[in-house]
Coordinates of C-alpha atoms and ligand atoms in Angstrom, one line a residue:
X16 CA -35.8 -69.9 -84.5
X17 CA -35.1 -66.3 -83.6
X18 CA -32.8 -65.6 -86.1
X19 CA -34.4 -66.0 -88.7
X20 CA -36.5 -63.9 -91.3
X21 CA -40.2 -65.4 -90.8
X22 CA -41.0 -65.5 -94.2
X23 CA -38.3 -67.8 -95.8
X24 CA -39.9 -71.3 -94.3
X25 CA -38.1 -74.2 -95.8
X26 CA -38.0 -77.5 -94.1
X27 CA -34.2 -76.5 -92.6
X28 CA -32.7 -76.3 -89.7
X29 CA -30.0 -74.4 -90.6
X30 CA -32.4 -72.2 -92.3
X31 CA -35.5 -72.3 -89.9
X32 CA -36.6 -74.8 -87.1
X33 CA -40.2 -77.1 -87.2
X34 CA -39.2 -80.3 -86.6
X35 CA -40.8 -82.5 -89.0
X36 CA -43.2 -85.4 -87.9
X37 CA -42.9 -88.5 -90.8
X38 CA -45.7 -90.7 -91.8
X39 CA -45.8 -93.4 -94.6
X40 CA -49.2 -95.0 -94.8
X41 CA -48.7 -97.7 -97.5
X42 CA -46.9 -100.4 -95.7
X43 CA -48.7 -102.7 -92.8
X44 CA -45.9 -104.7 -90.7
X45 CA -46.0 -104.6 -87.0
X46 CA -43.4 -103.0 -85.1
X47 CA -43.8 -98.7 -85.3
X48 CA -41.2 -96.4 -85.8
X49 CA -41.1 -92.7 -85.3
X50 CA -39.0 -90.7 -87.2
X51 CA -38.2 -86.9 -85.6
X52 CA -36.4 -84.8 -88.1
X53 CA -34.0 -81.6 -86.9
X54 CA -31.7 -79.8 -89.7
X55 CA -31.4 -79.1 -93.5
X56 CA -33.0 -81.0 -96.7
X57 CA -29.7 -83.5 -96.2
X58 CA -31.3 -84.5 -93.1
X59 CA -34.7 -84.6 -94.6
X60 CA -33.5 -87.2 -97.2
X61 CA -31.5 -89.3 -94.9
X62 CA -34.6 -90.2 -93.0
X63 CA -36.1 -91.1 -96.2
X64 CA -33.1 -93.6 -96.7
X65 CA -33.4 -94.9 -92.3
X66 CA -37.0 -95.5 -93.2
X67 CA -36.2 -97.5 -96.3
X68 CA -34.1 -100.0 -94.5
X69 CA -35.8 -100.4 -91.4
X70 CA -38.9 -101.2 -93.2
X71 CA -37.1 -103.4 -94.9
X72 CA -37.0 -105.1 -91.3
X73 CA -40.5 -105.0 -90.5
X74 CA -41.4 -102.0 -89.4
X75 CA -43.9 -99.2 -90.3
X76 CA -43.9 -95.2 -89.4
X77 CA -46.1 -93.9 -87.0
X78 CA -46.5 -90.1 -86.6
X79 CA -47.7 -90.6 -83.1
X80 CA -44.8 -90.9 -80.9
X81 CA -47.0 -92.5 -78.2
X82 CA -47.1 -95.5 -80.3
X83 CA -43.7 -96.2 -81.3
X84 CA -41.3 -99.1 -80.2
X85 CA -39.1 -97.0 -81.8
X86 CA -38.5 -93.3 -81.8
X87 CA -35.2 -91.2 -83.8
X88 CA -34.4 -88.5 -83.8
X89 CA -32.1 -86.9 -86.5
X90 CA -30.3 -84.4 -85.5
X91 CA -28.6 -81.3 -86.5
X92 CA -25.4 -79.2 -84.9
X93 CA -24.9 -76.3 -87.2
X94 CA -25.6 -73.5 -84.1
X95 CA -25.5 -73.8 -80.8
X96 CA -29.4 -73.4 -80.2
X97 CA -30.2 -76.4 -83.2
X98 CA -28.5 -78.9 -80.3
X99 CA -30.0 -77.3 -76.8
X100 CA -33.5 -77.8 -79.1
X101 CA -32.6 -81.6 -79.7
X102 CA -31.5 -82.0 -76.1
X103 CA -34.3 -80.6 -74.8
X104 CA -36.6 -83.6 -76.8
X105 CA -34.5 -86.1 -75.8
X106 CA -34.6 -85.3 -72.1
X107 CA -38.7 -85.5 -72.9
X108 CA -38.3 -88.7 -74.4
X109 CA -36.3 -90.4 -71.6
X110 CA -39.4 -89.6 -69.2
X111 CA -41.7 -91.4 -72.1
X112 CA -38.9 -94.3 -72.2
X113 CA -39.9 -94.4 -68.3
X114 CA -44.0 -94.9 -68.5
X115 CA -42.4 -97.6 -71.5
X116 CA -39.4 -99.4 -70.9
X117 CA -39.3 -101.6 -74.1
X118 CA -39.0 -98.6 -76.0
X119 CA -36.1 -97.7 -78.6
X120 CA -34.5 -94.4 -78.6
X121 CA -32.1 -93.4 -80.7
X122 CA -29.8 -90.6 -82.2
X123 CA -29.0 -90.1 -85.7
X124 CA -27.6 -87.3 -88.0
X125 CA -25.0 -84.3 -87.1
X126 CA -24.6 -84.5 -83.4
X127 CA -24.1 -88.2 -83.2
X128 CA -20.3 -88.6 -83.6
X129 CA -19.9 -85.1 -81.1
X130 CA -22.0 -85.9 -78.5
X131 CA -22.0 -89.8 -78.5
X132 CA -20.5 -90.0 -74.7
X133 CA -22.8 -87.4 -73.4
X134 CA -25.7 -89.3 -75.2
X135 CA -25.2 -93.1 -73.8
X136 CA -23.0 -92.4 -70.8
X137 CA -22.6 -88.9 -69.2
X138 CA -26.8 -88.0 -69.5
X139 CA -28.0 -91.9 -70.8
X140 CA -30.5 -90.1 -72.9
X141 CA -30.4 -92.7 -75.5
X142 CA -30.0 -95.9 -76.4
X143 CA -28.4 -95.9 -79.8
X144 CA -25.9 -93.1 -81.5
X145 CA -25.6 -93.6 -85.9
X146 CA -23.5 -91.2 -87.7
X147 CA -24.8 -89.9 -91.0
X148 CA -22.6 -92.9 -93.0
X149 CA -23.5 -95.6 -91.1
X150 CA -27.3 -95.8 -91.5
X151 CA -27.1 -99.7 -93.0
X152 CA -26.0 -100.8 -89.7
X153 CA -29.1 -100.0 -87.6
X154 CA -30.7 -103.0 -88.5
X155 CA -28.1 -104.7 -86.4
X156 CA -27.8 -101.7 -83.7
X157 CA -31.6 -102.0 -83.2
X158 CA -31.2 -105.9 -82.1
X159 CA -28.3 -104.9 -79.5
X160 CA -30.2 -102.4 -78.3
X161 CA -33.5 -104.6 -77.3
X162 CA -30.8 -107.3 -75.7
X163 CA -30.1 -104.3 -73.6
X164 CA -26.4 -102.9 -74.7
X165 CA -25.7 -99.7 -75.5
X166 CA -25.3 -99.1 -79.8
X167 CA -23.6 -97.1 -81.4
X168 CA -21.4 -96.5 -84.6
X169 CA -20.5 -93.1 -86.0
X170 CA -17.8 -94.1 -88.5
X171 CA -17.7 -92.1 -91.3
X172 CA -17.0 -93.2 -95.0
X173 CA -15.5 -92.0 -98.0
X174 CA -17.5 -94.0 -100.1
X175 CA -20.9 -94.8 -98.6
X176 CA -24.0 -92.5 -100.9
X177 CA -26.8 -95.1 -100.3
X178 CA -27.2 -95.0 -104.1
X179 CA -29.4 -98.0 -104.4
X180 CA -31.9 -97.5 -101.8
X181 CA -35.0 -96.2 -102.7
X182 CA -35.6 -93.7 -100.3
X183 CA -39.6 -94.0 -98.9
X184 CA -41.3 -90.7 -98.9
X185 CA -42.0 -89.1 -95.8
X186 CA -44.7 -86.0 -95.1
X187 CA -44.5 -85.9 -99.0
X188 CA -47.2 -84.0 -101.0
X189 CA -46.9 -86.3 -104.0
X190 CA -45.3 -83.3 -106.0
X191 CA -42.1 -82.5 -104.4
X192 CA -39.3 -84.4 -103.6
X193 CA -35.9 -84.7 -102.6
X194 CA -32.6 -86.4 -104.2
X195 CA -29.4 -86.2 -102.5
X196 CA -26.4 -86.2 -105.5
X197 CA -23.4 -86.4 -102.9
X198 CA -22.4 -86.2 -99.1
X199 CA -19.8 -84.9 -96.9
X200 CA -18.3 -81.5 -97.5
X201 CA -14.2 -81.0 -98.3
X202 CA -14.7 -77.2 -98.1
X203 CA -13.5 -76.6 -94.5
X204 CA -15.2 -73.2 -93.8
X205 CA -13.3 -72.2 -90.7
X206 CA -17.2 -71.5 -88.8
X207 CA -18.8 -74.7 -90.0
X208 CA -19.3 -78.1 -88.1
X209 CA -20.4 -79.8 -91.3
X210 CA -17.3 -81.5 -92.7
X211 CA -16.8 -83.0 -88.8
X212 CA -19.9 -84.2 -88.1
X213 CA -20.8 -85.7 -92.2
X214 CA -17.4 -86.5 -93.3
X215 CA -15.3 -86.1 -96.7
X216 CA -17.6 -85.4 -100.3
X217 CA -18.4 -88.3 -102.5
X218 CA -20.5 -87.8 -105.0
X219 CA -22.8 -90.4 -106.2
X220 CA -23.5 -92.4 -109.3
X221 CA -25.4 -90.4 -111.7
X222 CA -27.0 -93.4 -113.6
X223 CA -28.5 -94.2 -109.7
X224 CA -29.9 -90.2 -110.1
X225 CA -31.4 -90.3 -113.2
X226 CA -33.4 -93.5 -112.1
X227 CA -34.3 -92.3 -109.3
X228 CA -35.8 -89.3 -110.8
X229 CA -37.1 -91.2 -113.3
X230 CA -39.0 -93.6 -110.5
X231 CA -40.6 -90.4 -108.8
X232 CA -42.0 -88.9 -112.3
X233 CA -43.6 -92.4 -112.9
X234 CA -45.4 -91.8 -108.9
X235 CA -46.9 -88.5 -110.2
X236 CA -43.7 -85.9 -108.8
X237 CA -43.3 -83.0 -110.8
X238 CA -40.3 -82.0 -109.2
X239 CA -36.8 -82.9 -107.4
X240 CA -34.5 -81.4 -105.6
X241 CA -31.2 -82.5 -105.7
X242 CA -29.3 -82.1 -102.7
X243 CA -25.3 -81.5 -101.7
X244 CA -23.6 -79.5 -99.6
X245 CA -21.7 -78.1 -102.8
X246 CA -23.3 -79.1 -105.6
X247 CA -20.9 -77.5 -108.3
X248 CA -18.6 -79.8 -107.4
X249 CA -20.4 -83.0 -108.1
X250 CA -18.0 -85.2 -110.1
X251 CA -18.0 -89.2 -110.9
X252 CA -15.9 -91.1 -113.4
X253 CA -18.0 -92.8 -115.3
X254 CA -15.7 -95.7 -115.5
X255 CA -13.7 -95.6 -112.2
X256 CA -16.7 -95.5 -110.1
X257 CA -16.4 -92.2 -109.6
X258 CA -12.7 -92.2 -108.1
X259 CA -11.1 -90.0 -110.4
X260 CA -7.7 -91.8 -111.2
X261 CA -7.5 -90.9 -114.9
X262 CA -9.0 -87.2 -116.3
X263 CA -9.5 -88.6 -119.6
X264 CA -12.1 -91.1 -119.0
X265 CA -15.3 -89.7 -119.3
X266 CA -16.5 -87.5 -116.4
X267 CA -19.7 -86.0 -115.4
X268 CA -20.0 -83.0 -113.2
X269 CA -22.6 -80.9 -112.0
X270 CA -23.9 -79.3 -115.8
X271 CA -23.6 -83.1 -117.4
X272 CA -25.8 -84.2 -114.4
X273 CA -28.4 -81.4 -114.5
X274 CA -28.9 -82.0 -118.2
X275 CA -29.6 -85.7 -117.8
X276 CA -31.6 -85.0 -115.5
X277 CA -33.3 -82.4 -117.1
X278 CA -34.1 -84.6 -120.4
X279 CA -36.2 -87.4 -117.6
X280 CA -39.2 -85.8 -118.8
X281 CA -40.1 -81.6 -119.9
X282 CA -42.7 -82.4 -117.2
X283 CA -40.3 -82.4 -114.5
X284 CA -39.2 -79.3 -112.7
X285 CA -35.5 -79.3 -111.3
X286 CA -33.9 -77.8 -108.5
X287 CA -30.8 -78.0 -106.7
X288 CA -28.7 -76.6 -103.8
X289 CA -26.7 -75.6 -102.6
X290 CA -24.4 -73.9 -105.5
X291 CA -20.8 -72.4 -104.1
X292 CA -19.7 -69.2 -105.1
X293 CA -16.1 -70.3 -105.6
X294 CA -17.4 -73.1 -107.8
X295 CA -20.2 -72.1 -110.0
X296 CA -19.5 -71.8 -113.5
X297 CA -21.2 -69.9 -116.3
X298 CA -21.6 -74.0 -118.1
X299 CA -23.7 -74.7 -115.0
X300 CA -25.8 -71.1 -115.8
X301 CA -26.1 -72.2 -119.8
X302 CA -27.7 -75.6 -118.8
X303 CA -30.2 -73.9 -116.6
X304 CA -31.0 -71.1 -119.8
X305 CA -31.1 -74.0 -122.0
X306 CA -33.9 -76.3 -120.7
X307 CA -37.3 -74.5 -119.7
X308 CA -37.8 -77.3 -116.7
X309 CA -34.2 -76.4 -115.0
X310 CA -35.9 -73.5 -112.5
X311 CA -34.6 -69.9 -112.4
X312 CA -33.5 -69.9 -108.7
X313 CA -30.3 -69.9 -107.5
X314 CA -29.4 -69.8 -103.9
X315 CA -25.8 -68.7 -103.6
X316 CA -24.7 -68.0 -99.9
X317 CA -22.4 -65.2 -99.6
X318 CA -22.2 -64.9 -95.4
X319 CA -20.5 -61.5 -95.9
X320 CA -20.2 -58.5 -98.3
X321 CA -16.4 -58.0 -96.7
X322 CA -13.5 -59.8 -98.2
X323 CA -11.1 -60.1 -95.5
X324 CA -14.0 -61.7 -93.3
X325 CA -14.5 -64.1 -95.5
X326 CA -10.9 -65.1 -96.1
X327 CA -11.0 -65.6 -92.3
X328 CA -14.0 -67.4 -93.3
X329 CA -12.3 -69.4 -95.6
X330 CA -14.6 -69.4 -98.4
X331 CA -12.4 -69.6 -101.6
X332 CA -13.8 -66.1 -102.8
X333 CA -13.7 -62.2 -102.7
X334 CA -16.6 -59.6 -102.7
X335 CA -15.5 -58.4 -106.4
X336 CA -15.7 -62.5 -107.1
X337 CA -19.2 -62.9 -106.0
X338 CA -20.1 -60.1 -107.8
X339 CA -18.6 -61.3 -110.5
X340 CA -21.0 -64.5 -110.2
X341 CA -24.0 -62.5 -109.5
X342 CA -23.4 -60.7 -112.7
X343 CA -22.9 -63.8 -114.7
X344 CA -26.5 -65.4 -113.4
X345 CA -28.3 -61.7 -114.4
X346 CA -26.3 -61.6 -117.7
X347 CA -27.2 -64.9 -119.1
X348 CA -30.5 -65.7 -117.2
X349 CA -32.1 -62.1 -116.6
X350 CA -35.6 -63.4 -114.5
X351 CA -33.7 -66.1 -112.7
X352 CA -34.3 -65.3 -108.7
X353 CA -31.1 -65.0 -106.4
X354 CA -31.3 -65.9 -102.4
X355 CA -28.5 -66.2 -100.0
X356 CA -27.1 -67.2 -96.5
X357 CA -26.0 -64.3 -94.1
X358 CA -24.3 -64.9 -90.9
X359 CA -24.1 -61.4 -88.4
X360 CA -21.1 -60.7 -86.0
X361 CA -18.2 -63.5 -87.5
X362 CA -15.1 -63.3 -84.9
X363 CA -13.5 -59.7 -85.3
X364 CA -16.1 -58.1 -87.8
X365 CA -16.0 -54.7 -87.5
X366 CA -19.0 -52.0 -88.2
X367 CA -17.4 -51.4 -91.2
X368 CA -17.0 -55.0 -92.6
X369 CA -20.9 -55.2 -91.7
X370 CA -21.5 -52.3 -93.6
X371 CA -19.8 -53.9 -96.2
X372 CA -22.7 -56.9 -96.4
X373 CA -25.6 -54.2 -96.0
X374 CA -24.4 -52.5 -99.2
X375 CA -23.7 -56.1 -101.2
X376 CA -27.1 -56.9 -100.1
X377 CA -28.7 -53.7 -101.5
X378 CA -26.3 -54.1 -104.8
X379 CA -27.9 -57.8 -105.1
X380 CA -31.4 -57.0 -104.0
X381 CA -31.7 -60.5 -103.2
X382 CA -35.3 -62.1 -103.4
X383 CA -34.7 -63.8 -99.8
X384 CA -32.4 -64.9 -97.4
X385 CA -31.5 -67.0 -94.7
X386 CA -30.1 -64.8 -91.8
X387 CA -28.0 -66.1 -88.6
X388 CA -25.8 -64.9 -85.8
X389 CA -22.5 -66.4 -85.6
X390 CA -22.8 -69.5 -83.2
X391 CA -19.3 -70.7 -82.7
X392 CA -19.1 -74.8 -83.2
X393 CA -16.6 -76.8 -81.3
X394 CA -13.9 -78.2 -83.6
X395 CA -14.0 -75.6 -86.7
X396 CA -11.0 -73.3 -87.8
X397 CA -12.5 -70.9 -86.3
X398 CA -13.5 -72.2 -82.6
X399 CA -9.6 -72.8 -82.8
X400 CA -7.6 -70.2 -84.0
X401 CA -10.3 -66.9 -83.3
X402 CA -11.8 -65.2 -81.0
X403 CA -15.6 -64.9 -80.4
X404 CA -15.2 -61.3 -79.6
X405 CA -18.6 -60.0 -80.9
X406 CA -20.8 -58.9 -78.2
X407 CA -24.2 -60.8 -78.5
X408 CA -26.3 -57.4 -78.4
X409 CA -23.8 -56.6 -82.0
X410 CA -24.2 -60.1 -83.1
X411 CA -28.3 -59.4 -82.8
X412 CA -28.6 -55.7 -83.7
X413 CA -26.6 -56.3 -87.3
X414 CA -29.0 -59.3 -87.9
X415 CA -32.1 -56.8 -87.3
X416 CA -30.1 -54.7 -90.2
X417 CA -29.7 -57.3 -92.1
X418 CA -33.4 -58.4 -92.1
X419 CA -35.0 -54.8 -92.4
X420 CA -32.9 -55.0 -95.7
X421 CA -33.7 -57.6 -96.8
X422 CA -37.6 -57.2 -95.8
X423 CA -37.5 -54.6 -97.9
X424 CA -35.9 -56.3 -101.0
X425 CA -38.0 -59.4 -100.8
X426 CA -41.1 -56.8 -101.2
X427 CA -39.6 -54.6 -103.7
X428 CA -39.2 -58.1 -106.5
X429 CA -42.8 -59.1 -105.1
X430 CA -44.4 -56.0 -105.9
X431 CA -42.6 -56.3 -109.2
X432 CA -44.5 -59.4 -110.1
X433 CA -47.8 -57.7 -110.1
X434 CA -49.8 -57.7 -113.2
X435 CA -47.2 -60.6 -114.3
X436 CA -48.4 -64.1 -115.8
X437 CA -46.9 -67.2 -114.0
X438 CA -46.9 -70.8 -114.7
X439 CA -47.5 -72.2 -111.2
X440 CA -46.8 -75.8 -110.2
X441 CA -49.7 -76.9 -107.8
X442 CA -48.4 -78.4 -104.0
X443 CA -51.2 -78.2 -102.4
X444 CA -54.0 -76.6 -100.2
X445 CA -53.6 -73.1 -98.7
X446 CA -52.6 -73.5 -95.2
X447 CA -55.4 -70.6 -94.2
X448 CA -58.5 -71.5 -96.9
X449 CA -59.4 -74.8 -97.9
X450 CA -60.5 -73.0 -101.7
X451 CA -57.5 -71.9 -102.5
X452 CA -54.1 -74.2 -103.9
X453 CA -50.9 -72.6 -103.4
X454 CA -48.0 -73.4 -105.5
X455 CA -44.7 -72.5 -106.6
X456 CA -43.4 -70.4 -110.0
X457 CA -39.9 -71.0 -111.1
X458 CA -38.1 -68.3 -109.6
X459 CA -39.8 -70.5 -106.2
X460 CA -41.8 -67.8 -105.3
X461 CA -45.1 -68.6 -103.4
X462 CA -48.7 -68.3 -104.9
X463 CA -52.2 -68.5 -103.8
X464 CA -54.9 -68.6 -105.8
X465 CA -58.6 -70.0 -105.9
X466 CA -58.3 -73.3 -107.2
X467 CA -60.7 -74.2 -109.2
X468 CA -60.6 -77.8 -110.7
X469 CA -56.7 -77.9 -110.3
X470 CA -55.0 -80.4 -108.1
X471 CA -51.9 -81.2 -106.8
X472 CA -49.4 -81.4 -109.3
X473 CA -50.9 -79.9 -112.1
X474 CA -49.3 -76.8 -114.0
X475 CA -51.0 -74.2 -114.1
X476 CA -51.1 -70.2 -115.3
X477 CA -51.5 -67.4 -113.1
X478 CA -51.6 -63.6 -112.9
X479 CA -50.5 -61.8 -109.7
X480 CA -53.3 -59.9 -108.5
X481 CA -51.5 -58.7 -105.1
X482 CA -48.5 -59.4 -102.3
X483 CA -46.7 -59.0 -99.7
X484 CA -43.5 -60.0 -98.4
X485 CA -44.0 -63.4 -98.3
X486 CA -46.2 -64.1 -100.5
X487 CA -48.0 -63.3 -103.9
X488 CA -51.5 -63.2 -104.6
X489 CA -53.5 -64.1 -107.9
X490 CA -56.5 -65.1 -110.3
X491 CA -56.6 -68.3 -112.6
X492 CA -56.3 -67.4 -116.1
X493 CA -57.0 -69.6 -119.1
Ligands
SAH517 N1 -23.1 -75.8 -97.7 C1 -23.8 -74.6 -97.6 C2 -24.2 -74.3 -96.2 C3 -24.7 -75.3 -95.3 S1 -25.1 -74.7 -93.7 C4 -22.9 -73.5 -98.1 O1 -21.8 -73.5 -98.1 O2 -23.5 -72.5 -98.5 C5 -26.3 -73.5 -94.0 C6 -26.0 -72.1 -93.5 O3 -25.9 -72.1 -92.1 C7 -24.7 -71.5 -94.0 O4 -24.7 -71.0 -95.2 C8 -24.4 -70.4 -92.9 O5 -25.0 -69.2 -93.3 C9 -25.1 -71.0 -91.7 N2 -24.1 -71.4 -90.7 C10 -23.2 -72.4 -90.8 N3 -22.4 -72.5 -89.7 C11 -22.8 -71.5 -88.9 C12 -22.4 -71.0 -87.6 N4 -21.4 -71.5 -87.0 N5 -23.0 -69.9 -87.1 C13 -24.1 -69.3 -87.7 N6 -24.5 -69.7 -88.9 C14 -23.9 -70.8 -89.5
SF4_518 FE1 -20.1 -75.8 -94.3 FE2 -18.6 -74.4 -96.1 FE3 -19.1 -77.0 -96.5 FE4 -21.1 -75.2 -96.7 S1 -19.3 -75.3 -98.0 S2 -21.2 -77.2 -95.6 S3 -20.6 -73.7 -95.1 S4 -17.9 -76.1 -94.9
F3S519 FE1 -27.4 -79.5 -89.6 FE2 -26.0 -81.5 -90.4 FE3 -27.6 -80.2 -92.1 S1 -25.3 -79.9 -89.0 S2 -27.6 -78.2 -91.3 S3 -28.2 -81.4 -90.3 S4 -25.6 -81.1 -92.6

């Protein structure tokens, strides 16, 4: 994606752009599906749960698309160019739906519920459309399909978190893995699609989390991610199913889930995101200090360093507040890493309010971020009520400042880890040198090293020998 800093690849649309190919070898039925994967982690672990109940159904995943009955494609809207991208594969796949007419194509994920008309009947790209919430139905929307109607069911829930499927593990490494704690977003950010296109936030049934977790330590993982669109706001009532009707039955939130979590075993390495800035509290912060497995990185989007752009934002928080939170991770966890989200040219930022995020940046010295231009989305606040009235050539010349910043900063805490010791936990070979393992230290910064006997998912020490922006460099050591 062009806006984006090269060196801060995560598998994210909204934060870079390779769409992901799945493959599960372990199961042998006969009909092939072909799972296409556009947008954030949520995304990512939604697939996980499509391919867990369609194999349910007889099918196994293919990662050639050529030999699929059935190919999806789960989609993402958060910019503008995250759709044209999808579009653009789907208008591929309708000539391969042409050499093969038995063929399956369908839509899931973000754009599903916004573009369902343009989908099956303006551009009859494809022949089923399922929301985010209504993933349980495809079985069903599968069989119309191959009688020759047109599927499709976007409705979104308020209660639906798949909690009970077991999610089958797609282009996993064995190591790393994903859990989603809730869905849907209540925040209403007046720039973001997400609350339209995944609904209201439920969060799910800790027990569920815990076993789940538990489940992927007893495979051999050594470390989950668990997934929400705000995490600090995870709540469930233990004994309303996790409608809160009565504050004093017991109640677990987003510090009661990471310690439960954290106590599945001192082997397993936690993660989480995304944390809010309006939301996270210095209890969250203590659990982390308190268990060594709970990893010393916090992303914590800020978008901008001006406080009246982000009350137009609508983000629930000032500059002085965010600082305020900043301080309070340094204060009680001093190595923990910080990264952020940036968005460049929001409707009626001035030079001044974008000076404003240059100098928050270089008062944070974050160790990487994820930097956009504002792409306005149909439906927000924003799209509404304000005006898109920052040229392009701003819009793209304050994201160059923002990335020379923070170029700058990711290299400045790299270089500071020279000399340092690390414990690394192993994911696998180096992408450019089949003798050395990269891995991951807590604060998630990369390593590459020779590997020795190690293997994936083992933990193991390392001293930082050299860097660069990306990535850090170093030696085995005993
Ligand atoms: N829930 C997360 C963000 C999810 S979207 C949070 O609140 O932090 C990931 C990132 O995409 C956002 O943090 C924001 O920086 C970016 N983004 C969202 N909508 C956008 C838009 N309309 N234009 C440009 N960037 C956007
Ligand atoms: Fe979008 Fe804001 Fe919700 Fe994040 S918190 S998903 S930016 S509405
Ligand atoms: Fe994209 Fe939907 Fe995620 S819009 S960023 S896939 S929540």
């Amino acid at each position: 994606m062009e806006d984006l800093l090269g060196q801060n690849k995560v598998i994210d649309e909204s934060r870079q752009g390779e769409a992901t190919m799945m493959k599960n070898e372990n199961s042998h039925p006969k009909k092939k599906m072909y799972i296409e994967n556009y947008g954030c982690q949520m995304n990512f672990s939604d697939s996980e749960i499509v391919a867990s109940i369609l194999t349910k159904e007889g099918y196994e995943t293919t990662d050639k698309e050529t030999d699929a009955d059935l190919i999806l494609v789960n989609t993402c809207s958060i910019r503008e160019n995250a759709e044209t991208r999808v579009m653009n594969r789907l208008g591929h796949f309708k000539k391969t739906k042409k050499q093969n007419p038995g063929l399956i194509i369908g839509v899931l994920g973000c754009m599903a519920e916004r573009m369902r008309e343009t989908l099956l009947e303006k551009e009859k790209l494809v022949d089923i459309v399922v929301g985010p919430d209504a993933y349980r139905s495809l079985p069903s929307l599968i069989e119309e399909a191959s009688e020759g109607r047109k599927a499709v069911n976007v409705l979104l829930s308020r209660e639906e978190t798949y909690a009970e499927i077991s999610p089958i593990r797609l282009s996993s490494n064995g190591v790393t893995a994903f859990i989603s704690i809730m869905r849907g977003c209540d925040n209403m950010c007046s720039f973001c699609v997400v609350p339209f296109t995944r609904g209201r936030e439920r969060s799910r049934n800790p027990e569920t989390i815990v076993k789940e977790a538990h489940e992927l330590f007893a495979q051999g993982f050594r470390e989950v991610t668990l997934l929400g669109q705000n995490v600090d706001s995870f709540r469930w009532n233990m004994s309303s199913k996790g409608v809160i009707k009565d504050e004093s039955l017991p109640t677990v939130n987003f510090a009661g889930l990471m310690e439960m979590v954290a106590q599945v075993s001192p082997e397993l390495r936690i993660r989480f995101s995304t944390s809010h800035p309006k939301d996270m509290t210095d209890e969250v912060l203590e659990v982390m200090a308190r268990h060594e497995n709970i990893c010393k990185y916090i992303h914590l989007p800020v978008q901008s360093g001006n406080t009246d752009i982000l009350e137009k934002m609508n983000r629930g928080y000032s500059r002085e507040w965010y600082l305020n939170r900043i301080a309070a991770i340094n204060r009680i966890m001093p190595d923990c890493a910080i990264s952020t989200d940036i968005i460049t040219g929001f409707c009626s930022e001035t030079e001044a309010n974008h000076q404003d995020t240059l100098s928050l940046m270089k008062e944070v010295d974050y160790d990487f971020a994820f930097m956009f231009k504002y792409s306005e989305r149909p439906r927000t606040l924003a799209e509404r009520k304000f005006e898109d009235d920052v040229t392009e050539e701003d819009k793209a010349r304050r994201l160059q400042e923002v990335i020379a910043i923070q170029q700058e900063s990711s290299l400045k805490r790299n270089k500071n880890h020279v000399g340092k010791t690390f414990e690394v936990l192993v994911e696998g070979l180096s992408k450019r040198s089949r003798e050395h393992l990269f891995g991951r230290t807590t604060q998630n910064a990369v390593v590459i090293f020779e590997k020795g006997n190690h293997k994936p998912g083992d933990y193991v020490h390392v001293k930082i020998t050299g860097c660069s922006s990306a990535t850090l460099q170093g030696e085995l050591v005993n």
